[in-house]
């Protein structure tokens, strides 16, 4: 059996209880060494076979899984954050289906959740934004034309941008082109939840400048939107004048 496990955003204790329990039983672990906290490997058995996928191809990863399955071993594929977001797991799972190898997925805490926690922020504020857009700038991996940043920015929703911290001048230009003002609140969260986490509050206009000042060009999430400001309406859920299933409005 192969388990795809979300390791969480960085802090060792932010892996799920389920993920940790499976990791402790694993015979083989293939982990994304460029991003997963290596301290998580301390949860494994002494005789666990460890592979760092940073230097491996898809075919090599599958070969390890196939060999382990033939030996009836418990295999963990340890991905950063939640494996469903930029985890490249679909291509692995499709091959496992073709080969008749059983697998399951254990979700994890994404870095966009870790970044919000670091900022003490809420993405969905009444009368500000009820939508969160998770996206990225195109780089070596293209982005569909209909999802180009300026088009997404036109919604004025809360935005969390992955894999884009090395292209901030162009990102700012496209965000403004899409309709955000230059003084829209923004934030750079470097290595959210790691011991060396760094949080920089800024504006769309100053994203690139503030990243350079702090020597940040990778491993950071960019957050943009009014949710980082101070103007919002109170939630109806706890409004004394609002009736819902569990409480009558006060008169």
PDB file of C-alpha atoms in Angstrom:
ATOM      1  CA  UNK A   1       0.000   0.000   0.000  1.00  0.00           C
ATOM      2  CA  UNK A   2       1.171   3.505  -0.860  1.00  0.00           C
ATOM      3  CA  UNK A   3       0.154   6.459   1.302  1.00  0.00           C
ATOM      4  CA  UNK A   4       0.409   9.979  -0.072  1.00  0.00           C
ATOM      5  CA  UNK A   5       0.751  12.105   3.060  1.00  0.00           C
ATOM      6  CA  UNK A   6       0.673  15.864   3.462  1.00  0.00           C
ATOM      7  CA  UNK A   7       3.579  16.786   5.744  1.00  0.00           C
ATOM      8  CA  UNK A   8       2.153  20.210   6.563  1.00  0.00           C
ATOM      9  CA  UNK A   9       3.734  23.620   5.941  1.00  0.00           C
ATOM     10  CA  UNK A  10       6.919  23.124   7.917  1.00  0.00           C
ATOM     11  CA  UNK A  11       6.533  22.806  11.676  1.00  0.00           C
ATOM     12  CA  UNK A  12       7.020  19.154  12.652  1.00  0.00           C
ATOM     13  CA  UNK A  13       3.925  19.085  14.859  1.00  0.00           C
ATOM     14  CA  UNK A  14       1.652  20.308  12.057  1.00  0.00           C
ATOM     15  CA  UNK A  15       1.546  16.944  10.331  1.00  0.00           C
ATOM     16  CA  UNK A  16      -1.841  15.346  11.020  1.00  0.00           C
ATOM     17  CA  UNK A  17      -2.194  12.652  13.681  1.00  0.00           C
ATOM     18  CA  UNK A  18      -3.151  10.187  10.943  1.00  0.00           C
ATOM     19  CA  UNK A  19      -0.136  11.138   8.856  1.00  0.00           C
ATOM     20  CA  UNK A  20       2.234  10.771  11.807  1.00  0.00           C
ATOM     21  CA  UNK A  21       0.785   7.391  12.783  1.00  0.00           C
ATOM     22  CA  UNK A  22       1.298   6.019   9.275  1.00  0.00           C
ATOM     23  CA  UNK A  23       4.764   7.549   8.979  1.00  0.00           C
ATOM     24  CA  UNK A  24       5.813   5.758  12.176  1.00  0.00           C
ATOM     25  CA  UNK A  25       4.860   2.393  10.616  1.00  0.00           C
ATOM     26  CA  UNK A  26       6.391   3.017   7.189  1.00  0.00           C
ATOM     27  CA  UNK A  27       8.911   0.591   5.688  1.00  0.00           C
ATOM     28  CA  UNK A  28       9.777   2.984   2.855  1.00  0.00           C
ATOM     29  CA  UNK A  29       9.516   6.780   2.771  1.00  0.00           C
ATOM     30  CA  UNK A  30       9.953   8.899  -0.350  1.00  0.00           C
ATOM     31  CA  UNK A  31       9.966  12.522   0.749  1.00  0.00           C
ATOM     32  CA  UNK A  32      10.142  15.819  -1.118  1.00  0.00           C
ATOM     33  CA  UNK A  33      13.522  16.811   0.268  1.00  0.00           C
ATOM     34  CA  UNK A  34      13.553  20.330  -1.167  1.00  0.00           C
ATOM     35  CA  UNK A  35      10.532  21.348   0.917  1.00  0.00           C
ATOM     36  CA  UNK A  36       9.584  18.806   3.594  1.00  0.00           C
ATOM     37  CA  UNK A  37      11.094  19.372   7.031  1.00  0.00           C
ATOM     38  CA  UNK A  38      13.687  16.553   7.405  1.00  0.00           C
ATOM     39  CA  UNK A  39      12.978  16.393  11.150  1.00  0.00           C
ATOM     40  CA  UNK A  40       9.771  14.542  10.243  1.00  0.00           C
ATOM     41  CA  UNK A  41      11.936  11.581   9.301  1.00  0.00           C
ATOM     42  CA  UNK A  42      12.736  11.158  13.000  1.00  0.00           C
ATOM     43  CA  UNK A  43       9.240   9.677  13.349  1.00  0.00           C
ATOM     44  CA  UNK A  44      10.242   6.726  11.148  1.00  0.00           C
ATOM     45  CA  UNK A  45      11.512   3.301  12.269  1.00  0.00           C
ATOM     46  CA  UNK A  46      15.267   2.771  12.502  1.00  0.00           C
ATOM     47  CA  UNK A  47      15.220   0.339   9.603  1.00  0.00           C
ATOM     48  CA  UNK A  48      12.969   2.484   7.386  1.00  0.00           C
ATOM     49  CA  UNK A  49      14.284   2.920   3.843  1.00  0.00           C
ATOM     50  CA  UNK A  50      14.479   6.658   3.036  1.00  0.00           C
ATOM     51  CA  UNK A  51      14.534   8.237  -0.434  1.00  0.00           C
ATOM     52  CA  UNK A  52      14.854  11.950  -1.188  1.00  0.00           C
ATOM     53  CA  UNK A  53      12.777  12.626  -4.304  1.00  0.00           C
ATOM     54  CA  UNK A  54      14.485  15.974  -4.976  1.00  0.00           C
ATOM     55  CA  UNK A  55      17.026  14.147  -7.132  1.00  0.00           C
ATOM     56  CA  UNK A  56      14.621  11.541  -8.544  1.00  0.00           C
ATOM     57  CA  UNK A  57      12.481  11.371 -11.668  1.00  0.00           C
ATOM     58  CA  UNK A  58       8.856  10.255 -11.693  1.00  0.00           C
ATOM     59  CA  UNK A  59       9.937   6.915 -13.106  1.00  0.00           C
ATOM     60  CA  UNK A  60      12.457   6.389 -10.300  1.00  0.00           C
ATOM     61  CA  UNK A  61       9.845   7.225  -7.677  1.00  0.00           C
ATOM     62  CA  UNK A  62       7.434   4.711  -9.186  1.00  0.00           C
ATOM     63  CA  UNK A  63      10.171   2.053  -9.363  1.00  0.00           C
ATOM     64  CA  UNK A  64      10.726   2.380  -5.612  1.00  0.00           C
ATOM     65  CA  UNK A  65       6.990   2.114  -4.981  1.00  0.00           C
ATOM     66  CA  UNK A  66       6.614  -0.885  -7.281  1.00  0.00           C
ATOM     67  CA  UNK A  67       9.521  -2.739  -5.677  1.00  0.00           C
ATOM     68  CA  UNK A  68       8.191  -2.001  -2.198  1.00  0.00           C
ATOM     69  CA  UNK A  69       4.699  -3.162  -3.133  1.00  0.00           C
ATOM     70  CA  UNK A  70       6.113  -6.435  -4.492  1.00  0.00           C
ATOM     71  CA  UNK A  71       7.735  -6.970  -1.072  1.00  0.00           C
ATOM     72  CA  UNK A  72       4.452  -6.158   0.717  1.00  0.00           C
ATOM     73  CA  UNK A  73       5.931  -3.079   2.391  1.00  0.00           C
ATOM     74  CA  UNK A  74       4.144   0.014   3.674  1.00  0.00           C
ATOM     75  CA  UNK A  75       5.207   2.943   1.487  1.00  0.00           C
ATOM     76  CA  UNK A  76       4.830   6.638   2.306  1.00  0.00           C
ATOM     77  CA  UNK A  77       5.115   9.372  -0.284  1.00  0.00           C
ATOM     78  CA  UNK A  78       5.631  12.453   1.881  1.00  0.00           C
ATOM     79  CA  UNK A  79       4.670  15.725   0.215  1.00  0.00           C
ATOM     80  CA  UNK A  80       4.889  19.254   1.571  1.00  0.00           C
ATOM     81  CA  UNK A  81       1.759  21.062   2.771  1.00  0.00           C
ATOM     82  CA  UNK A  82      -1.340  19.393   1.388  1.00  0.00           C
ATOM     83  CA  UNK A  83      -0.517  17.071  -1.508  1.00  0.00           C
ATOM     84  CA  UNK A  84      -3.500  18.239  -3.567  1.00  0.00           C
ATOM     85  CA  UNK A  85      -1.966  21.710  -4.085  1.00  0.00           C
ATOM     86  CA  UNK A  86       1.047  21.773  -6.440  1.00  0.00           C
ATOM     87  CA  UNK A  87       1.954  18.297  -5.231  1.00  0.00           C
ATOM     88  CA  UNK A  88       2.210  16.603  -8.662  1.00  0.00           C
ATOM     89  CA  UNK A  89       0.435  13.570  -7.211  1.00  0.00           C
ATOM     90  CA  UNK A  90      -2.062  12.940 -10.005  1.00  0.00           C
ATOM     91  CA  UNK A  91       0.607  11.631 -12.384  1.00  0.00           C
ATOM     92  CA  UNK A  92       1.873   9.288  -9.671  1.00  0.00           C
ATOM     93  CA  UNK A  93      -1.591   8.012  -8.803  1.00  0.00           C
ATOM     94  CA  UNK A  94      -2.548   7.387 -12.430  1.00  0.00           C
ATOM     95  CA  UNK A  95       0.513   5.162 -12.909  1.00  0.00           C
ATOM     96  CA  UNK A  96      -0.275   3.274  -9.703  1.00  0.00           C
ATOM     97  CA  UNK A  97      -3.809   2.653 -11.000  1.00  0.00           C
ATOM     98  CA  UNK A  98      -2.359   1.277 -14.253  1.00  0.00           C
ATOM     99  CA  UNK A  99      -0.077  -1.022 -12.263  1.00  0.00           C
ATOM    100  CA  UNK A 100      -2.840  -2.172  -9.920  1.00  0.00           C
ATOM    101  CA  UNK A 101      -1.111  -0.782  -6.822  1.00  0.00           C
ATOM    102  CA  UNK A 102      -3.442   0.388  -4.064  1.00  0.00           C
ATOM    103  CA  UNK A 103      -2.964   3.835  -2.571  1.00  0.00           C
ATOM    104  CA  UNK A 104      -4.695   6.368  -0.378  1.00  0.00           C
ATOM    105  CA  UNK A 105      -4.256  10.076   0.337  1.00  0.00           C
ATOM    106  CA  UNK A 106      -3.866  11.696   3.757  1.00  0.00           C
ATOM    107  CA  UNK A 107      -4.511  15.455   3.589  1.00  0.00           C
ATOM    108  CA  UNK A 108      -2.221  17.984   5.216  1.00  0.00           C
ATOM    109  CA  UNK A 109      -2.134  21.590   6.389  1.00  0.00           C
ATOM    110  CA  UNK A 110      -1.313  23.804   3.410  1.00  0.00           C
ATOM    111  CA  UNK A 111       1.166  26.654   3.591  1.00  0.00           C
ATOM    112  CA  UNK A 112      -1.641  29.096   2.733  1.00  0.00           C
ATOM    113  CA  UNK A 113      -3.248  28.107   6.031  1.00  0.00           C
ATOM    114  CA  UNK A 114       0.083  28.371   7.830  1.00  0.00           C
ATOM    115  CA  UNK A 115       0.653  31.824   6.325  1.00  0.00           C
ATOM    116  CA  UNK A 116      -2.751  33.072   7.481  1.00  0.00           C
ATOM    117  CA  UNK A 117      -1.963  31.821  10.978  1.00  0.00           C
ATOM    118  CA  UNK A 118       1.380  33.642  10.927  1.00  0.00           C
ATOM    119  CA  UNK A 119      -0.418  36.840   9.934  1.00  0.00           C
ATOM    120  CA  UNK A 120      -3.309  36.233  12.352  1.00  0.00           C
ATOM    121  CA  UNK A 121      -5.539  36.830   9.351  1.00  0.00           C
ATOM    122  CA  UNK A 122      -8.866  35.549   8.052  1.00  0.00           C
ATOM    123  CA  UNK A 123      -9.242  35.173   4.294  1.00  0.00           C
ATOM    124  CA  UNK A 124     -13.048  35.425   4.283  1.00  0.00           C
ATOM    125  CA  UNK A 125     -14.307  38.656   5.824  1.00  0.00           C
ATOM    126  CA  UNK A 126     -17.904  39.907   5.434  1.00  0.00           C
ATOM    127  CA  UNK A 127     -18.209  42.645   2.805  1.00  0.00           C
ATOM    128  CA  UNK A 128     -14.512  42.234   1.897  1.00  0.00           C
ATOM    129  CA  UNK A 129     -14.070  38.800   0.331  1.00  0.00           C
ATOM    130  CA  UNK A 130     -15.856  35.480   0.471  1.00  0.00           C
ATOM    131  CA  UNK A 131     -13.523  33.845  -2.020  1.00  0.00           C
ATOM    132  CA  UNK A 132      -9.909  32.685  -1.833  1.00  0.00           C
ATOM    133  CA  UNK A 133      -7.911  32.254  -5.037  1.00  0.00           C
ATOM    134  CA  UNK A 134      -4.909  29.928  -4.851  1.00  0.00           C
ATOM    135  CA  UNK A 135      -2.715  30.419  -7.898  1.00  0.00           C
ATOM    136  CA  UNK A 136       0.779  31.071  -9.220  1.00  0.00           C
ATOM    137  CA  UNK A 137       2.661  33.079 -11.815  1.00  0.00           C
ATOM    138  CA  UNK A 138       3.697  31.151 -14.882  1.00  0.00           C
ATOM    139  CA  UNK A 139       7.328  30.146 -14.958  1.00  0.00           C
ATOM    140  CA  UNK A 140       8.820  27.010 -16.435  1.00  0.00           C
ATOM    141  CA  UNK A 141       5.401  25.498 -15.741  1.00  0.00           C
ATOM    142  CA  UNK A 142       2.794  27.349 -17.824  1.00  0.00           C
ATOM    143  CA  UNK A 143      -0.541  28.617 -16.531  1.00  0.00           C
ATOM    144  CA  UNK A 144      -3.742  28.426 -18.634  1.00  0.00           C
ATOM    145  CA  UNK A 145      -4.318  31.754 -20.402  1.00  0.00           C
ATOM    146  CA  UNK A 146      -7.745  32.152 -18.778  1.00  0.00           C
ATOM    147  CA  UNK A 147      -6.031  32.029 -15.359  1.00  0.00           C
ATOM    148  CA  UNK A 148      -3.509  34.782 -16.072  1.00  0.00           C
ATOM    149  CA  UNK A 149      -2.958  36.840 -12.899  1.00  0.00           C
ATOM    150  CA  UNK A 150      -4.560  40.085 -14.070  1.00  0.00           C
ATOM    151  CA  UNK A 151      -7.756  38.197 -14.980  1.00  0.00           C
ATOM    152  CA  UNK A 152      -7.941  36.575 -11.563  1.00  0.00           C
ATOM    153  CA  UNK A 153      -7.148  39.913  -9.894  1.00  0.00           C
ATOM    154  CA  UNK A 154     -10.255  41.432 -11.485  1.00  0.00           C
ATOM    155  CA  UNK A 155     -12.361  39.530  -8.940  1.00  0.00           C
ATOM    156  CA  UNK A 156     -10.779  41.477  -6.049  1.00  0.00           C
ATOM    157  CA  UNK A 157     -10.896  38.279  -3.984  1.00  0.00           C
ATOM    158  CA  UNK A 158      -8.356  37.230  -1.386  1.00  0.00           C
ATOM    159  CA  UNK A 159      -5.351  35.799  -3.202  1.00  0.00           C
ATOM    160  CA  UNK A 160      -2.604  33.420  -2.122  1.00  0.00           C
ATOM    161  CA  UNK A 161       0.169  33.077  -4.682  1.00  0.00           C
ATOM    162  CA  UNK A 162       2.486  30.100  -4.591  1.00  0.00           C
ATOM    163  CA  UNK A 163       5.807  29.708  -6.397  1.00  0.00           C
ATOM    164  CA  UNK A 164       5.900  33.374  -7.394  1.00  0.00           C
ATOM    165  CA  UNK A 165       8.268  35.103  -4.963  1.00  0.00           C
ATOM    166  CA  UNK A 166      11.002  35.406  -7.594  1.00  0.00           C
ATOM    167  CA  UNK A 167       8.781  37.374  -9.993  1.00  0.00           C
ATOM    168  CA  UNK A 168       7.355  40.101  -7.789  1.00  0.00           C
ATOM    169  CA  UNK A 169       7.827  43.108 -10.056  1.00  0.00           C
ATOM    170  CA  UNK A 170       5.813  41.434 -12.792  1.00  0.00           C
ATOM    171  CA  UNK A 171       3.307  40.108 -10.256  1.00  0.00           C
ATOM    172  CA  UNK A 172       2.654  43.624  -8.931  1.00  0.00           C
ATOM    173  CA  UNK A 173       2.231  44.964 -12.448  1.00  0.00           C
ATOM    174  CA  UNK A 174      -0.344  42.315 -13.309  1.00  0.00           C
ATOM    175  CA  UNK A 175      -2.251  42.722 -10.047  1.00  0.00           C
ATOM    176  CA  UNK A 176      -2.602  46.454 -10.692  1.00  0.00           C
ATOM    177  CA  UNK A 177      -3.553  45.807 -14.309  1.00  0.00           C
ATOM    178  CA  UNK A 178      -6.310  43.519 -13.019  1.00  0.00           C
ATOM    179  CA  UNK A 179      -7.823  46.226 -10.849  1.00  0.00           C
ATOM    180  CA  UNK A 180      -6.078  46.231  -7.488  1.00  0.00           C
ATOM    181  CA  UNK A 181      -4.753  49.626  -6.374  1.00  0.00           C
ATOM    182  CA  UNK A 182      -1.030  49.905  -5.692  1.00  0.00           C
ATOM    183  CA  UNK A 183      -1.716  50.492  -1.997  1.00  0.00           C
ATOM    184  CA  UNK A 184      -3.735  47.276  -1.587  1.00  0.00           C
ATOM    185  CA  UNK A 185      -2.444  45.405   1.474  1.00  0.00           C
ATOM    186  CA  UNK A 186      -0.111  42.506   0.740  1.00  0.00           C
ATOM    187  CA  UNK A 187       2.160  40.214   2.691  1.00  0.00           C
ATOM    188  CA  UNK A 188       5.188  38.012   2.115  1.00  0.00           C
ATOM    189  CA  UNK A 189       5.363  34.987   4.386  1.00  0.00           C
ATOM    190  CA  UNK A 190       8.692  33.197   4.151  1.00  0.00           C
ATOM    191  CA  UNK A 191       8.760  29.552   5.325  1.00  0.00           C
ATOM    192  CA  UNK A 192       5.458  29.716   7.185  1.00  0.00           C
ATOM    193  CA  UNK A 193       5.540  27.825  10.528  1.00  0.00           C
ATOM    194  CA  UNK A 194       9.278  26.989  10.258  1.00  0.00           C
ATOM    195  CA  UNK A 195      11.636  28.196  13.014  1.00  0.00           C
ATOM    196  CA  UNK A 196      13.060  30.796  10.621  1.00  0.00           C
ATOM    197  CA  UNK A 197       9.645  32.036   9.483  1.00  0.00           C
ATOM    198  CA  UNK A 198       9.597  35.659   8.361  1.00  0.00           C
ATOM    199  CA  UNK A 199       6.466  37.809   7.934  1.00  0.00           C
ATOM    200  CA  UNK A 200       6.549  41.053   5.951  1.00  0.00           C
ATOM    201  CA  UNK A 201       3.469  43.248   5.686  1.00  0.00           C
ATOM    202  CA  UNK A 202       3.583  45.513   2.680  1.00  0.00           C
ATOM    203  CA  UNK A 203       1.538  46.718  -0.301  1.00  0.00           C
ATOM    204  CA  UNK A 204       1.258  45.531  -3.872  1.00  0.00           C
ATOM    205  CA  UNK A 205       3.471  48.418  -4.973  1.00  0.00           C
ATOM    206  CA  UNK A 206       6.275  47.516  -2.556  1.00  0.00           C
ATOM    207  CA  UNK A 207       6.250  43.710  -2.853  1.00  0.00           C
ATOM    208  CA  UNK A 208       9.453  43.441  -4.878  1.00  0.00           C
ATOM    209  CA  UNK A 209      11.336  46.106  -2.921  1.00  0.00           C
ATOM    210  CA  UNK A 210      10.481  44.585   0.466  1.00  0.00           C
ATOM    211  CA  UNK A 211      11.362  41.075  -0.707  1.00  0.00           C
ATOM    212  CA  UNK A 212      14.791  42.300  -1.841  1.00  0.00           C
ATOM    213  CA  UNK A 213      15.359  44.119   1.459  1.00  0.00           C
ATOM    214  CA  UNK A 214      14.750  40.846   3.273  1.00  0.00           C
ATOM    215  CA  UNK A 215      16.687  38.698   0.774  1.00  0.00           C
ATOM    216  CA  UNK A 216      13.625  36.622  -0.140  1.00  0.00           C
ATOM    217  CA  UNK A 217      13.384  35.085  -3.601  1.00  0.00           C
ATOM    218  CA  UNK A 218      11.877  31.656  -2.935  1.00  0.00           C
ATOM    219  CA  UNK A 219      10.042  29.498  -0.363  1.00  0.00           C
ATOM    220  CA  UNK A 220       7.565  32.298   0.335  1.00  0.00           C
ATOM    221  CA  UNK A 221       3.847  32.738  -0.118  1.00  0.00           C
ATOM    222  CA  UNK A 222       2.470  36.045  -1.386  1.00  0.00           C
ATOM    223  CA  UNK A 223      -0.886  37.145   0.017  1.00  0.00           C
ATOM    224  CA  UNK A 224      -2.912  39.984  -1.456  1.00  0.00           C
ATOM    225  CA  UNK A 225      -6.252  41.583  -0.703  1.00  0.00           C
ATOM    226  CA  UNK A 226      -8.473  43.656   1.534  1.00  0.00           C
ATOM    227  CA  UNK A 227      -8.604  40.867   4.102  1.00  0.00           C
ATOM    228  CA  UNK A 228      -5.205  42.150   5.266  1.00  0.00           C
ATOM    229  CA  UNK A 229      -6.734  45.561   6.007  1.00  0.00           C
ATOM    230  CA  UNK A 230      -8.868  46.700   8.914  1.00  0.00           C
ATOM    231  CA  UNK A 231     -12.249  47.421   7.302  1.00  0.00           C
ATOM    232  CA  UNK A 232     -14.868  44.690   7.409  1.00  0.00           C
ATOM    233  CA  UNK A 233     -18.378  43.996   8.676  1.00  0.00           C
ATOM    234  CA  UNK A 234     -19.171  41.952  11.740  1.00  0.00           C
ATOM    235  CA  UNK A 235     -20.210  38.346  11.094  1.00  0.00           C
ATOM    236  CA  UNK A 236     -23.954  37.619  11.148  1.00  0.00           C
ATOM    237  CA  UNK A 237     -23.279  34.316  12.889  1.00  0.00           C
ATOM    238  CA  UNK A 238     -22.664  35.968  16.256  1.00  0.00           C
ATOM    239  CA  UNK A 239     -24.770  39.096  15.730  1.00  0.00           C
ATOM    240  CA  UNK A 240     -27.352  39.332  18.552  1.00  0.00           C
ATOM    241  CA  UNK A 241     -29.930  40.641  16.065  1.00  0.00           C
ATOM    242  CA  UNK A 242     -29.559  37.608  13.787  1.00  0.00           C
ATOM    243  CA  UNK A 243     -31.697  34.469  14.164  1.00  0.00           C
ATOM    244  CA  UNK A 244     -30.397  31.086  13.054  1.00  0.00           C
ATOM    245  CA  UNK A 245     -30.991  27.407  13.773  1.00  0.00           C
ATOM    246  CA  UNK A 246     -29.353  27.460  17.196  1.00  0.00           C
ATOM    247  CA  UNK A 247     -30.293  30.884  18.555  1.00  0.00           C
ATOM    248  CA  UNK A 248     -33.143  33.373  18.490  1.00  0.00           C
ATOM    249  CA  UNK A 249     -32.341  37.026  17.876  1.00  0.00           C
ATOM    250  CA  UNK A 250     -32.387  39.264  20.911  1.00  0.00           C
ATOM    251  CA  UNK A 251     -35.305  41.669  21.060  1.00  0.00           C
TER     252      UNK A 251
END
